[in-house]
Short mmCIF file of C-alpha atoms and ligand atoms in Angstrom, two decimals:
data_model
loop_
_atom_site.label_atom_id
_atom_site.label_comp_id
_atom_site.label_asym_id
_atom_site.label_seq_id
_atom_site.Cartn_x
_atom_site.Cartn_y
_atom_site.Cartn_z
CA MET A 1 6.90 -7.77 16.95
CA ASP A 2 3.99 -10.52 15.79
CA HIS A 3 4.30 -11.77 12.73
CA SER A 4 2.02 -15.01 13.04
CA LEU A 5 1.04 -15.99 9.47
CA SER A 6 -3.07 -15.56 8.58
CA ASP A 7 -4.02 -18.77 6.58
CA GLU A 8 -4.66 -16.43 3.81
CA GLN A 9 -1.02 -15.91 3.69
CA VAL A 10 -0.19 -19.66 4.22
CA ALA A 11 -2.30 -20.75 1.59
CA ILE A 12 -1.12 -17.75 -0.79
CA ALA A 13 2.86 -18.81 -0.06
CA THR A 14 1.99 -22.62 -0.29
CA MET A 15 0.46 -22.12 -3.57
CA VAL A 16 3.33 -19.99 -4.95
CA ARG A 17 5.72 -22.47 -3.78
CA ASP A 18 3.97 -25.40 -5.92
CA LEU A 19 3.35 -23.22 -9.02
CA MET A 20 6.95 -22.50 -8.34
CA THR A 21 9.10 -26.08 -8.20
CA ASN A 22 6.49 -27.29 -10.93
CA GLU A 23 6.13 -24.97 -13.69
CA VAL A 24 9.17 -22.88 -13.39
CA GLY A 25 11.67 -25.60 -11.38
CA PRO A 26 12.03 -27.51 -14.43
CA ARG A 27 13.39 -24.55 -16.55
CA THR A 28 15.84 -22.77 -14.29
CA GLN A 29 18.77 -23.62 -15.86
CA GLU A 30 17.24 -22.36 -19.09
CA ILE A 31 16.19 -19.06 -17.63
CA ASP A 32 20.05 -18.32 -16.44
CA GLU A 33 21.68 -19.37 -19.55
CA GLN A 34 19.46 -17.61 -22.09
CA GLY A 35 19.56 -14.08 -19.56
CA VAL A 36 17.35 -12.56 -20.83
CA PHE A 37 13.90 -11.47 -19.29
CA PRO A 38 11.54 -14.36 -18.81
CA THR A 39 8.30 -13.31 -20.32
CA TRP A 40 6.93 -16.10 -19.60
CA VAL A 41 7.04 -16.54 -15.89
CA ALA A 42 6.28 -12.72 -15.88
CA ASP A 43 2.77 -14.07 -17.59
CA LEU A 44 2.44 -17.17 -15.18
CA PHE A 45 2.35 -13.90 -12.44
CA ARG A 46 -0.23 -11.89 -14.37
CA LYS A 47 -2.32 -15.47 -14.29
CA HIS A 48 -1.92 -15.93 -10.98
CA ASP A 49 -2.89 -12.75 -9.81
CA LEU A 50 0.90 -12.09 -8.27
CA PHE A 51 1.68 -8.59 -8.88
CA ALA A 52 -1.29 -7.50 -7.03
CA VAL A 53 0.75 -8.62 -3.89
CA THR A 54 2.50 -5.74 -4.37
CA VAL A 55 -0.40 -3.13 -4.58
CA PRO A 56 -2.76 -2.08 -1.71
CA GLU A 57 -6.35 -3.05 -2.31
CA ASP A 58 -7.69 0.19 -3.11
CA TYR A 59 -5.77 0.22 -6.46
CA GLY A 60 -6.73 -3.10 -7.27
CA GLY A 61 -3.92 -5.14 -4.60
CA ILE A 62 -4.90 -8.01 -2.96
CA ASP A 63 -3.72 -7.66 1.10
CA GLY A 64 -1.09 -5.01 0.22
CA ARG A 65 1.06 -5.98 3.48
CA LEU A 66 5.00 -6.17 2.41
CA LEU A 67 5.03 -9.46 4.85
CA THR A 68 2.83 -11.06 2.25
CA HIS A 69 5.13 -9.68 -0.28
CA CYS A 70 7.75 -11.35 1.59
CA LEU A 71 6.19 -14.67 2.10
CA VAL A 72 5.38 -14.96 -1.79
CA VAL A 73 9.27 -13.62 -3.12
CA GLU A 74 10.21 -16.43 -0.51
CA GLN A 75 8.89 -19.38 -2.25
CA VAL A 76 9.15 -17.67 -5.91
CA GLY A 77 13.47 -17.28 -4.70
CA ARG A 78 13.93 -20.22 -3.07
CA VAL A 79 13.33 -21.80 -6.99
CA CYS A 80 14.16 -18.59 -8.85
CA ALA A 81 15.91 -15.70 -7.66
CA SER A 82 15.99 -14.03 -10.97
CA CYS A 83 12.23 -14.79 -11.16
CA SER A 84 11.70 -13.20 -7.58
CA MET A 85 12.99 -10.38 -9.00
CA ILE A 86 9.73 -9.80 -11.48
CA LEU A 87 8.17 -9.07 -8.16
CA GLY A 88 11.17 -7.44 -6.15
CA ALA A 89 11.43 -4.81 -8.85
CA GLN A 90 7.19 -3.91 -8.99
CA SER A 91 7.55 -3.79 -5.79
CA LEU A 92 10.43 -1.39 -5.04
CA GLY A 93 8.51 0.98 -7.89
CA ALA A 94 5.08 0.45 -6.53
CA GLY A 95 6.40 1.69 -3.31
CA PRO A 96 6.88 5.20 -3.62
CA ILE A 97 4.00 5.91 -5.42
CA THR A 98 2.05 4.13 -3.41
CA LEU A 99 3.66 6.99 -0.68
CA PHE A 100 3.92 9.79 -2.36
CA GLY A 101 1.59 9.58 -5.73
CA SER A 102 -0.93 11.85 -6.57
CA ALA A 103 -4.39 10.59 -6.32
CA ASP A 104 -4.13 10.68 -10.67
CA GLN A 105 -0.74 9.17 -10.28
CA LYS A 106 -2.15 6.25 -7.96
CA GLU A 107 -4.97 6.07 -10.30
CA ARG A 108 -2.71 5.84 -13.27
CA TRP A 109 -0.35 3.82 -11.98
CA LEU A 110 -1.09 0.91 -9.37
CA THR A 111 -4.14 -0.27 -10.74
CA ARG A 112 -2.02 -1.39 -13.58
CA LEU A 113 0.88 -2.55 -12.08
CA ALA A 114 -1.32 -4.56 -10.19
CA THR A 115 -2.55 -6.74 -12.74
CA GLY A 116 1.21 -6.54 -13.92
CA GLU A 117 0.29 -5.12 -17.32
CA VAL A 118 2.44 -2.47 -16.35
CA LEU A 119 6.05 -3.19 -15.19
CA VAL A 120 7.94 -0.24 -13.39
CA ALA A 121 11.94 0.04 -12.56
CA PHE A 122 14.26 2.34 -9.69
CA GLY A 123 15.78 4.72 -11.67
CA LEU A 124 18.83 6.00 -8.89
CA THR A 125 22.36 4.52 -9.34
CA GLU A 126 24.41 6.13 -11.78
CA PRO A 127 28.17 5.48 -13.05
CA ASN A 128 29.43 7.94 -10.48
CA ALA A 129 26.76 7.92 -7.69
CA GLY A 130 26.31 4.11 -6.24
CA SER A 131 26.57 4.09 -2.88
CA ASP A 132 27.29 7.72 -3.08
CA ALA A 133 23.67 8.47 -4.40
CA LYS A 134 24.39 12.30 -3.92
CA ALA A 135 26.26 12.50 -6.47
CA MET A 136 24.32 11.53 -9.12
CA THR A 137 24.39 14.26 -12.05
CA THR A 138 20.91 13.73 -13.56
CA ARG A 139 19.10 16.97 -14.06
CA ALA A 140 15.85 17.89 -14.29
CA VAL A 141 15.13 21.88 -15.92
CA PRO A 142 11.41 23.64 -15.87
CA THR A 143 10.39 24.26 -18.95
CA ASP A 144 7.34 24.03 -21.21
CA GLY A 145 4.57 23.24 -18.45
CA GLY A 146 6.87 19.68 -17.64
CA TRP A 147 10.40 18.91 -17.20
CA ARG A 148 13.04 18.35 -19.59
CA LEU A 149 15.69 15.73 -17.93
CA ASN A 150 19.46 14.98 -19.12
CA GLY A 151 22.42 12.74 -17.48
CA ARG A 152 22.36 8.90 -17.45
CA LYS A 153 21.19 6.05 -15.63
CA SER A 154 23.61 2.04 -14.91
CA PHE A 155 23.24 -1.02 -13.80
CA ILE A 156 18.48 -0.40 -13.30
CA THR A 157 17.27 -3.60 -12.81
CA HIS A 158 14.61 -4.15 -15.88
CA ALA A 159 14.88 -0.84 -17.75
CA ASN A 160 14.48 -2.55 -21.10
CA VAL A 161 10.90 -4.10 -19.94
CA ALA A 162 9.58 -1.86 -18.11
CA ASP A 163 7.18 0.71 -19.23
CA VAL A 164 7.43 3.91 -16.89
CA ILE A 165 11.04 3.94 -14.33
CA ILE A 166 10.74 6.36 -11.29
CA VAL A 167 13.87 8.26 -12.20
CA PHE A 168 15.61 10.66 -9.32
CA ALA A 169 17.37 14.24 -10.71
CA LYS A 170 18.52 17.15 -9.70
CA VAL A 171 16.73 20.22 -9.84
CA LYS A 172 18.84 23.63 -9.48
CA ALA A 173 15.94 25.56 -7.48
CA ASP A 174 17.13 28.33 -4.67
CA GLY A 175 20.06 28.45 -4.99
CA ALA A 176 20.65 24.69 -4.29
CA ASP A 177 20.47 21.52 -6.38
CA GLN A 178 17.50 19.76 -4.77
CA ILE A 179 17.11 15.99 -5.84
CA THR A 180 13.68 15.39 -7.20
CA ALA A 181 11.92 12.25 -8.27
CA PHE A 182 9.76 12.57 -11.65
CA LEU A 183 8.15 8.95 -13.01
CA VAL A 184 9.23 8.40 -16.71
CA GLU A 185 7.69 6.66 -19.39
CA THR A 186 9.68 4.43 -21.29
CA ASP A 187 8.87 5.58 -24.57
CA ARG A 188 9.42 8.76 -24.07
CA ALA A 189 11.12 10.61 -27.19
CA GLY A 190 14.91 10.92 -25.87
CA PHE A 191 14.67 7.59 -23.28
CA THR A 192 17.23 5.16 -25.03
CA VAL A 193 18.24 1.75 -23.09
CA ASP A 194 22.40 1.25 -24.06
CA LYS A 195 23.64 -1.23 -22.21
CA ILE A 196 22.57 -4.74 -20.68
CA GLU A 197 24.83 -6.19 -18.47
CA HIS A 198 26.18 -9.30 -19.28
CA LYS A 199 26.94 -10.33 -15.07
CA MET A 200 27.77 -13.33 -12.54
CA GLY A 201 24.13 -13.99 -11.60
CA LEU A 202 20.71 -12.87 -11.77
CA ARG A 203 21.04 -13.91 -15.38
CA GLY A 204 17.42 -14.01 -16.00
CA SER A 205 16.90 -10.52 -14.40
CA PRO A 206 18.41 -7.82 -17.10
CA THR A 207 20.30 -5.23 -15.13
CA CYS A 208 20.94 -2.26 -17.54
CA SER A 209 22.11 1.73 -18.66
CA PHE A 210 19.89 4.10 -20.22
CA VAL A 211 20.65 7.60 -21.62
CA LEU A 212 18.06 10.26 -21.02
CA GLU A 213 18.35 12.88 -23.57
CA ASP A 214 16.41 15.59 -23.16
CA VAL A 215 13.05 13.93 -22.66
CA TRP A 216 9.51 16.24 -21.64
CA ILE A 217 7.48 14.77 -19.23
CA PRO A 218 4.82 16.87 -17.81
CA GLN A 219 4.97 18.58 -14.20
CA ALA A 220 1.83 16.25 -13.31
CA ASN A 221 4.91 13.52 -13.63
CA MET A 222 6.49 15.04 -10.70
CA LEU A 223 6.20 12.23 -7.37
CA GLY A 224 5.86 13.78 -4.64
CA GLU A 225 7.38 17.41 -4.11
CA LEU A 226 10.48 19.43 -5.51
CA GLY A 227 13.37 18.37 -3.16
CA GLN A 228 11.94 14.83 -2.09
CA GLY A 229 13.69 12.63 -3.83
CA LEU A 230 15.77 11.81 -0.81
CA GLU A 231 12.75 11.17 1.57
CA ILE A 232 11.49 9.29 -1.33
CA MET A 233 14.64 7.23 -2.46
CA LEU A 234 14.86 6.46 1.37
CA ARG A 235 11.80 5.06 2.08
CA GLY A 236 11.42 3.18 -1.41
CA LEU A 237 14.83 1.57 -0.28
CA HIS A 238 13.69 0.73 3.44
CA ARG A 239 10.76 -1.40 1.62
CA GLY A 240 13.30 -2.50 -1.05
CA ARG A 241 15.46 -3.93 1.57
CA ILE A 242 13.17 -6.07 3.31
CA GLY A 243 11.43 -7.87 0.45
CA SER A 244 15.00 -8.36 -1.39
CA ALA A 245 15.81 -10.19 2.05
CA ALA A 246 12.94 -12.35 1.73
CA GLN A 247 14.43 -13.49 -2.22
CA SER A 248 17.63 -14.16 -0.10
CA VAL A 249 15.96 -16.18 2.66
CA GLY A 250 13.60 -18.30 -0.24
CA LEU A 251 17.14 -18.09 -1.86
CA GLY A 252 19.52 -19.77 0.98
CA GLN A 253 16.45 -22.01 1.70
CA GLY A 254 15.76 -23.34 -1.33
CA ALA A 255 20.12 -24.03 -1.63
CA LEU A 256 19.83 -25.97 1.64
CA ASP A 257 16.39 -27.48 -0.05
CA ILE A 258 19.10 -29.20 -2.54
CA ALA A 259 22.05 -29.86 -0.28
CA ALA A 260 20.37 -32.00 2.28
CA ALA A 261 18.28 -33.96 -0.12
CA TYR A 262 21.38 -34.44 -2.03
CA ALA A 263 23.01 -35.73 1.39
CA THR A 264 20.92 -38.45 2.07
CA GLN A 265 21.32 -39.85 -1.06
CA ARG A 266 24.67 -39.53 -1.66
CA GLU A 267 27.05 -42.34 -0.08
CA GLN A 268 31.05 -42.60 0.53
CA PHE A 269 32.77 -44.49 3.28
CA GLY A 270 29.73 -46.94 3.19
CA ARG A 271 27.32 -44.51 4.50
CA PRO A 272 25.09 -41.06 3.00
CA LEU A 273 26.87 -37.80 3.94
CA ALA A 274 24.36 -37.00 5.94
CA ARG A 275 25.25 -39.44 9.09
CA MET A 276 28.42 -37.54 9.07
CA GLN A 277 28.95 -35.49 11.99
CA ALA A 278 30.73 -33.21 10.49
CA VAL A 279 28.32 -32.57 7.10
CA GLN A 280 25.37 -32.40 9.97
CA THR A 281 27.75 -29.24 11.72
CA ILE A 282 27.48 -27.25 8.49
CA VAL A 283 23.70 -27.80 7.92
CA GLY A 284 22.69 -27.70 10.65
CA GLN A 285 24.36 -23.61 11.32
CA MET A 286 22.75 -23.60 7.55
CA ALA A 287 19.21 -24.33 8.83
CA THR A 288 19.82 -21.82 11.90
CA GLU A 289 21.26 -19.09 9.50
CA ILE A 290 18.45 -19.36 7.43
CA GLU A 291 15.86 -19.71 10.13
CA ALA A 292 17.50 -16.29 12.09
CA ALA A 293 17.03 -14.16 8.50
CA ARG A 294 13.70 -15.34 8.28
CA GLN A 295 12.68 -14.08 11.38
CA LEU A 296 14.73 -10.75 11.39
CA VAL A 297 13.01 -10.60 7.40
CA TYR A 298 9.18 -11.02 9.15
CA SER A 299 9.79 -8.60 11.57
CA ALA A 300 10.80 -5.99 9.39
CA ALA A 301 7.89 -6.43 7.12
CA CYS A 302 6.35 -6.42 10.57
CA ARG A 303 7.54 -3.18 11.56
CA TYR A 304 6.93 -1.26 7.51
CA ASP A 305 2.92 -2.65 8.03
CA ALA A 306 2.92 -1.04 11.04
CA ARG A 307 4.37 2.08 10.16
CA ALA A 308 6.87 1.43 13.33
CA ALA A 309 9.61 4.17 13.56
CA ASP A 310 12.77 1.55 13.78
CA ILE A 311 11.82 1.09 10.22
CA GLU A 312 15.45 2.08 8.75
CA ARG A 313 16.88 -0.22 11.38
CA PHE A 314 15.66 -3.16 10.79
CA SER A 315 15.25 -3.59 6.70
CA SER A 316 19.17 -2.79 6.72
CA MET A 317 19.57 -5.42 9.45
CA ALA A 318 17.77 -7.66 7.77
CA LYS A 319 18.71 -6.85 4.45
CA LEU A 320 22.34 -7.06 5.71
CA PHE A 321 21.63 -10.31 7.79
CA ALA A 322 19.31 -12.69 5.39
CA SER A 323 21.76 -11.60 2.32
CA ASP A 324 25.04 -12.77 4.55
CA ALA A 325 23.90 -15.78 5.69
CA THR A 326 22.86 -16.70 1.92
CA MET A 327 25.72 -16.13 0.37
CA ARG A 328 27.78 -18.44 3.34
CA VAL A 329 24.95 -20.88 2.84
CA THR A 330 24.62 -21.18 -1.16
CA GLY A 331 28.44 -21.56 -0.70
CA ASP A 332 28.36 -24.82 1.86
CA ALA A 333 25.86 -26.28 -0.25
CA VAL A 334 27.76 -26.54 -2.66
CA GLN A 335 30.24 -27.71 -0.75
CA ILE A 336 28.70 -30.30 0.24
CA MET A 337 28.06 -31.39 -2.90
CA GLY A 338 31.32 -31.67 -3.79
CA GLY A 339 32.34 -31.78 -7.36
CA TYR A 340 28.45 -32.62 -8.44
CA GLY A 341 27.57 -29.45 -6.53
CA TYR A 342 29.80 -27.18 -8.81
CA MET A 343 27.76 -28.64 -11.82
CA VAL A 344 24.88 -26.70 -13.55
CA GLU A 345 23.03 -30.13 -13.57
CA TYR A 346 21.99 -29.36 -10.06
CA GLY A 347 21.25 -25.53 -9.91
CA VAL A 348 23.08 -24.84 -6.35
CA GLU A 349 26.26 -22.57 -8.09
CA ARG A 350 23.67 -20.72 -9.73
CA MET A 351 22.19 -19.96 -6.67
CA MET A 352 25.51 -19.03 -5.40
CA ARG A 353 26.13 -17.30 -8.19
CA ASP A 354 23.23 -15.45 -8.30
CA ALA A 355 23.49 -14.72 -3.85
CA LYS A 356 26.31 -11.94 -4.20
CA VAL A 357 24.49 -9.48 -5.81
CA PHE A 358 21.87 -9.61 -2.90
CA GLN A 359 24.77 -8.46 -0.43
CA ILE A 360 25.41 -4.91 -2.94
CA PHE A 361 21.86 -3.78 -4.47
CA GLU A 362 19.37 -2.44 -2.51
CA GLY A 363 22.56 -0.36 -1.11
CA ALA A 364 25.99 -2.41 -0.40
CA ASN A 365 25.72 -4.45 3.19
CA GLN A 366 28.97 -2.07 4.44
CA ILE A 367 26.28 1.04 3.99
CA GLN A 368 23.55 -1.09 5.73
CA GLN A 369 25.96 -1.67 8.65
CA ILE A 370 26.67 2.20 8.78
CA THR A 371 23.29 2.95 8.96
CA VAL A 372 22.65 0.56 11.70
CA ALA A 373 25.68 1.86 13.80
CA ARG A 374 23.72 5.31 13.41
CA ASP A 375 21.30 4.14 14.68
CA VAL A 376 22.79 2.72 17.33
CA PHE A 377 24.94 5.44 18.26
CA ALA A 378 22.19 7.99 18.43
CA LYS A 379 20.39 5.67 21.09
CA ALA A 380 23.16 5.30 23.01
C1 FAD B 401 22.71 -6.62 -10.70
C2 FAD B 401 22.06 -4.94 -9.91
C3 FAD B 401 21.06 -4.72 -10.11
C4 FAD B 401 20.54 -3.36 -9.69
N1 FAD B 401 19.93 -2.54 -9.74
C5 FAD B 401 19.25 -1.39 -9.74
C6 FAD B 401 18.33 -1.30 -9.69
O1 FAD B 401 16.99 -1.14 -10.31
N2 FAD B 401 18.31 0.36 -9.40
C7 FAD B 401 19.44 1.04 -8.93
O2 FAD B 401 19.09 2.42 -8.55
N3 FAD B 401 20.44 0.58 -8.90
C8 FAD B 401 20.74 -0.84 -9.28
N4 FAD B 401 21.95 -1.15 -8.68
C9 FAD B 401 22.82 -0.76 -8.50
C10 FAD B 401 22.93 -1.43 -6.85
O3 FAD B 401 22.29 -0.62 -6.04
C11 FAD B 401 24.21 -0.36 -6.79
O4 FAD B 401 25.83 -1.15 -7.82
C12 FAD B 401 25.01 -0.52 -4.98
O5 FAD B 401 24.22 0.51 -4.20
C13 FAD B 401 26.61 -0.30 -4.90
O6 FAD B 401 26.83 1.01 -5.79
P1 FAD B 401 28.13 0.34 -6.36
O7 FAD B 401 27.86 -0.42 -7.68
O8 FAD B 401 28.37 2.75 -7.69
O9 FAD B 401 29.49 0.72 -5.29
P2 FAD B 401 30.26 1.91 -4.77
O10 FAD B 401 29.37 2.75 -3.86
O11 FAD B 401 31.27 2.26 -5.83
O12 FAD B 401 31.11 0.79 -3.73
C14 FAD B 401 31.67 -0.08 -3.76
C15 FAD B 401 32.47 -0.57 -2.33
O13 FAD B 401 32.84 0.54 -1.63
C16 FAD B 401 31.56 0.10 -0.49
N5 FAD B 401 31.24 1.24 0.20
C17 FAD B 401 31.24 2.84 -0.96
N6 FAD B 401 30.84 3.26 0.18
C18 FAD B 401 30.99 3.17 1.15
C19 FAD B 401 31.02 3.43 3.01
N7 FAD B 401 31.32 5.16 3.24
N8 FAD B 401 31.72 3.15 3.79
C20 FAD B 401 32.05 1.89 3.15
N9 FAD B 401 32.28 0.97 2.53
C21 FAD B 401 31.99 1.74 1.22
C22 FAD B 401 30.80 -0.45 -0.57
O14 FAD B 401 30.17 -1.09 0.17
C23 FAD B 401 31.19 -1.64 -1.95
O15 FAD B 401 31.59 -2.37 -1.22
C24 FAD B 401 22.09 -2.89 -8.95
C25 FAD B 401 23.14 -3.10 -9.14
C26 FAD B 401 23.46 -4.87 -9.57
C27 FAD B 401 24.86 -4.83 -9.20
#
């Protein structure tokens, strides 16, 4: 699939690269140490219209292609993976509303997602329903011209700052449980964020549990149709996985850039590390893996934009390959920099901590392997 970039796409990626390097780069350690949502970064993104990239043009967005979103989050992730989650989570939420929202829902939510006035979260995981999402126990019951929701969601990115959350819940209909998606505003009575996790990495991107206690929403807040929740979830994750893979590519590239610059300066045994062949073999491998991941991500994004039939396979492959590559690359970056790499000051230890979760969320990598294998066998 052709994924040559337009002049506009190159221009926006360059603008984001400069913005991140100059404005956010000097404060990445502070973001990691404070461990809270960096509101000032979200404001910076609003000022530079970056939220608009996650939304179609008809609703105030810019460009609307997933490939463009990938280019942007790659450049954000190169400097600050936590910051890349701000746009990543927004894209994960914007996707289902774009694909399944009613005209009113699109007008109401997408236009404000495009400006960043509204932040959205994706509420799927529960304490006992992770990889096995169908095991969810959150329920929606029809009442008073709308729905009453009860349940608990866990590990939800930005639930504490989001204005609206796409909540997946079971509805009893025709004698069966039918998973259905709802748009739940976080200022509704009965909605409470009851835990913000303390975690290994991505510390500037809050991960929360929330409780729904008799939360009432109108019928107009149902997203898609009754029982369409699994399809909405899967199609949302196809998009989300490609975006998170792009974030991984940026993160890996950022670690490689820091380690390569360091290796040209640091001398041992009378010469720079960069002149030692043992170091060159590691760096050559790192650069190759990141470039291979990038090409796979761009290809998957173009397939998504073209609504290609093989999107599930490609989104899983991109997410699997990019996150594994970045886990290796960030670890190698720390190794190349020796004791200095282990110190907070140089940034690569943070990048290694940040990299791990990309192998876990949006479907753990084992689930991606199984998804790809199923597709292979279906065609065998
Ligand atoms: C920082 C962070 C942010 C997150 N953000 C969100 C969010 O915004 N919204 C949301 O809904 N969720 C979110 N999640 C949840 C995330 O998607 C889940 O953690 C993930 O899907 C894995 O589920 P689990 O943690 O319950 O692990 P489990 O499902 O318990 O899996 C544990 C291990 O077993 C393996 N495993 C499970 N089943 C199989 C199988 N059939 N075959 C082989 N191996 C298997 C998995 O690969 C994994 O390695 C987030 C998680 C984290 C850590």
